[in-house]
């Protein structure tokens, strides 16, 4: 999939159309202090297997991209949607 590196888009912080650069953000680790993650990590301690059925053979062939547009005027980031799955991304 080909996407341009720079676009003129509406910046909700500036309130006008500005030139924005596309930025691909890497996936960050999960929050270890959230309640669900603490319970999950507590169940992993000690003996015993994985606490829930481990999904095998059902993995997705692609990963979701996190695309953000960075405004050149105010340097704020705008997230467009929840991301989408694509095997190959090319910035033009």
PDB file of C-alpha atoms in Angstrom:
ATOM      1  CA  UNK A   1       0.000   0.000   0.000  1.00  0.00           C
ATOM      2  CA  UNK A   2       1.354   3.399  -0.957  1.00  0.00           C
ATOM      3  CA  UNK A   3       0.667   6.464   1.194  1.00  0.00           C
ATOM      4  CA  UNK A   4       2.192   9.938   0.748  1.00  0.00           C
ATOM      5  CA  UNK A   5       4.648  11.091   3.437  1.00  0.00           C
ATOM      6  CA  UNK A   6       3.144  14.583   3.679  1.00  0.00           C
ATOM      7  CA  UNK A   7      -0.456  15.722   3.260  1.00  0.00           C
ATOM      8  CA  UNK A   8      -2.380  18.918   3.753  1.00  0.00           C
ATOM      9  CA  UNK A   9      -4.932  17.938   6.397  1.00  0.00           C
ATOM     10  CA  UNK A  10      -7.118  19.670   8.942  1.00  0.00           C
ATOM     11  CA  UNK A  11      -5.405  20.031  12.326  1.00  0.00           C
ATOM     12  CA  UNK A  12      -7.949  20.063  15.141  1.00  0.00           C
ATOM     13  CA  UNK A  13      -5.466  21.834  17.417  1.00  0.00           C
ATOM     14  CA  UNK A  14      -4.583  24.668  15.008  1.00  0.00           C
ATOM     15  CA  UNK A  15      -8.120  24.837  13.632  1.00  0.00           C
ATOM     16  CA  UNK A  16      -6.979  25.062  10.003  1.00  0.00           C
ATOM     17  CA  UNK A  17      -5.464  23.015   7.194  1.00  0.00           C
ATOM     18  CA  UNK A  18      -1.719  22.524   7.617  1.00  0.00           C
ATOM     19  CA  UNK A  19       0.995  20.337   6.129  1.00  0.00           C
ATOM     20  CA  UNK A  20       1.235  17.125   8.165  1.00  0.00           C
ATOM     21  CA  UNK A  21       3.848  14.376   8.065  1.00  0.00           C
ATOM     22  CA  UNK A  22       2.974  10.708   8.402  1.00  0.00           C
ATOM     23  CA  UNK A  23       4.605   8.801  11.258  1.00  0.00           C
ATOM     24  CA  UNK A  24       4.447   5.024  11.837  1.00  0.00           C
ATOM     25  CA  UNK A  25       4.550   4.262  15.573  1.00  0.00           C
ATOM     26  CA  UNK A  26       5.795   0.961  16.984  1.00  0.00           C
ATOM     27  CA  UNK A  27       3.648  -1.112  19.326  1.00  0.00           C
ATOM     28  CA  UNK A  28       4.266  -0.366  22.998  1.00  0.00           C
ATOM     29  CA  UNK A  29       4.227  -2.936  25.816  1.00  0.00           C
ATOM     30  CA  UNK A  30       1.038  -3.481  27.797  1.00  0.00           C
ATOM     31  CA  UNK A  31       0.409  -1.556  31.000  1.00  0.00           C
ATOM     32  CA  UNK A  32       1.552  -3.841  33.811  1.00  0.00           C
ATOM     33  CA  UNK A  33      -0.364  -1.900  36.485  1.00  0.00           C
ATOM     34  CA  UNK A  34      -3.822  -2.340  34.915  1.00  0.00           C
ATOM     35  CA  UNK A  35      -6.116  -4.643  36.879  1.00  0.00           C
ATOM     36  CA  UNK A  36      -6.541  -7.262  34.169  1.00  0.00           C
ATOM     37  CA  UNK A  37      -2.818  -7.491  33.500  1.00  0.00           C
ATOM     38  CA  UNK A  38      -2.023  -7.827  37.228  1.00  0.00           C
ATOM     39  CA  UNK A  39      -4.489 -10.734  37.549  1.00  0.00           C
ATOM     40  CA  UNK A  40      -3.047 -12.354  34.419  1.00  0.00           C
ATOM     41  CA  UNK A  41       0.554 -12.049  35.663  1.00  0.00           C
ATOM     42  CA  UNK A  42      -0.439 -13.444  39.076  1.00  0.00           C
ATOM     43  CA  UNK A  43      -1.942 -16.512  37.390  1.00  0.00           C
ATOM     44  CA  UNK A  44       1.264 -17.089  35.417  1.00  0.00           C
ATOM     45  CA  UNK A  45       3.337 -17.394  38.609  1.00  0.00           C
ATOM     46  CA  UNK A  46       4.256 -20.794  40.000  1.00  0.00           C
ATOM     47  CA  UNK A  47       3.463 -24.169  38.461  1.00  0.00           C
ATOM     48  CA  UNK A  48       0.720 -24.762  35.931  1.00  0.00           C
ATOM     49  CA  UNK A  49       0.224 -23.984  32.298  1.00  0.00           C
ATOM     50  CA  UNK A  50      -1.221 -21.029  30.477  1.00  0.00           C
ATOM     51  CA  UNK A  51      -4.379 -19.867  32.343  1.00  0.00           C
ATOM     52  CA  UNK A  52      -6.626 -19.821  29.267  1.00  0.00           C
ATOM     53  CA  UNK A  53      -6.773 -21.703  25.981  1.00  0.00           C
ATOM     54  CA  UNK A  54      -3.689 -20.772  24.000  1.00  0.00           C
ATOM     55  CA  UNK A  55      -4.661 -19.817  20.429  1.00  0.00           C
ATOM     56  CA  UNK A  56      -2.540 -21.924  18.071  1.00  0.00           C
ATOM     57  CA  UNK A  57      -2.692 -21.769  14.324  1.00  0.00           C
ATOM     58  CA  UNK A  58      -5.120 -18.852  14.303  1.00  0.00           C
ATOM     59  CA  UNK A  59      -2.572 -16.064  14.214  1.00  0.00           C
ATOM     60  CA  UNK A  60      -3.128 -13.100  11.964  1.00  0.00           C
ATOM     61  CA  UNK A  61      -0.857 -12.908   8.911  1.00  0.00           C
ATOM     62  CA  UNK A  62      -0.367  -9.161   9.337  1.00  0.00           C
ATOM     63  CA  UNK A  63      -0.047  -6.672  12.170  1.00  0.00           C
ATOM     64  CA  UNK A  64      -2.122  -3.563  12.678  1.00  0.00           C
ATOM     65  CA  UNK A  65      -0.382  -0.302  11.881  1.00  0.00           C
ATOM     66  CA  UNK A  66      -0.519   2.726  14.135  1.00  0.00           C
ATOM     67  CA  UNK A  67      -0.363   5.737  11.813  1.00  0.00           C
ATOM     68  CA  UNK A  68      -0.165   9.263  13.157  1.00  0.00           C
ATOM     69  CA  UNK A  69      -0.092  12.584  11.384  1.00  0.00           C
ATOM     70  CA  UNK A  70       2.253  15.163  12.939  1.00  0.00           C
ATOM     71  CA  UNK A  71       1.364  18.819  12.311  1.00  0.00           C
ATOM     72  CA  UNK A  72       4.322  20.899  11.143  1.00  0.00           C
ATOM     73  CA  UNK A  73       2.904  24.063  12.773  1.00  0.00           C
ATOM     74  CA  UNK A  74       2.146  22.904  16.338  1.00  0.00           C
ATOM     75  CA  UNK A  75       3.873  19.443  16.341  1.00  0.00           C
ATOM     76  CA  UNK A  76       0.730  17.779  17.722  1.00  0.00           C
ATOM     77  CA  UNK A  77      -0.130  14.240  16.624  1.00  0.00           C
ATOM     78  CA  UNK A  78      -3.471  13.247  15.127  1.00  0.00           C
ATOM     79  CA  UNK A  79      -4.516   9.590  15.128  1.00  0.00           C
ATOM     80  CA  UNK A  80      -6.712   8.587  12.211  1.00  0.00           C
ATOM     81  CA  UNK A  81      -8.962   5.632  13.061  1.00  0.00           C
ATOM     82  CA  UNK A  82      -7.908   2.519  14.929  1.00  0.00           C
ATOM     83  CA  UNK A  83      -5.338   1.427  12.363  1.00  0.00           C
ATOM     84  CA  UNK A  84      -5.591  -1.179   9.646  1.00  0.00           C
ATOM     85  CA  UNK A  85      -3.888  -4.389   8.610  1.00  0.00           C
ATOM     86  CA  UNK A  86      -1.454  -4.308   5.722  1.00  0.00           C
ATOM     87  CA  UNK A  87       1.471  -6.553   4.791  1.00  0.00           C
ATOM     88  CA  UNK A  88       3.620  -3.871   3.175  1.00  0.00           C
ATOM     89  CA  UNK A  89       3.453  -0.102   3.637  1.00  0.00           C
ATOM     90  CA  UNK A  90       5.369   2.224   1.372  1.00  0.00           C
ATOM     91  CA  UNK A  91       5.690   5.951   2.073  1.00  0.00           C
ATOM     92  CA  UNK A  92       5.936   7.947  -1.150  1.00  0.00           C
TER      93      UNK A  92
END
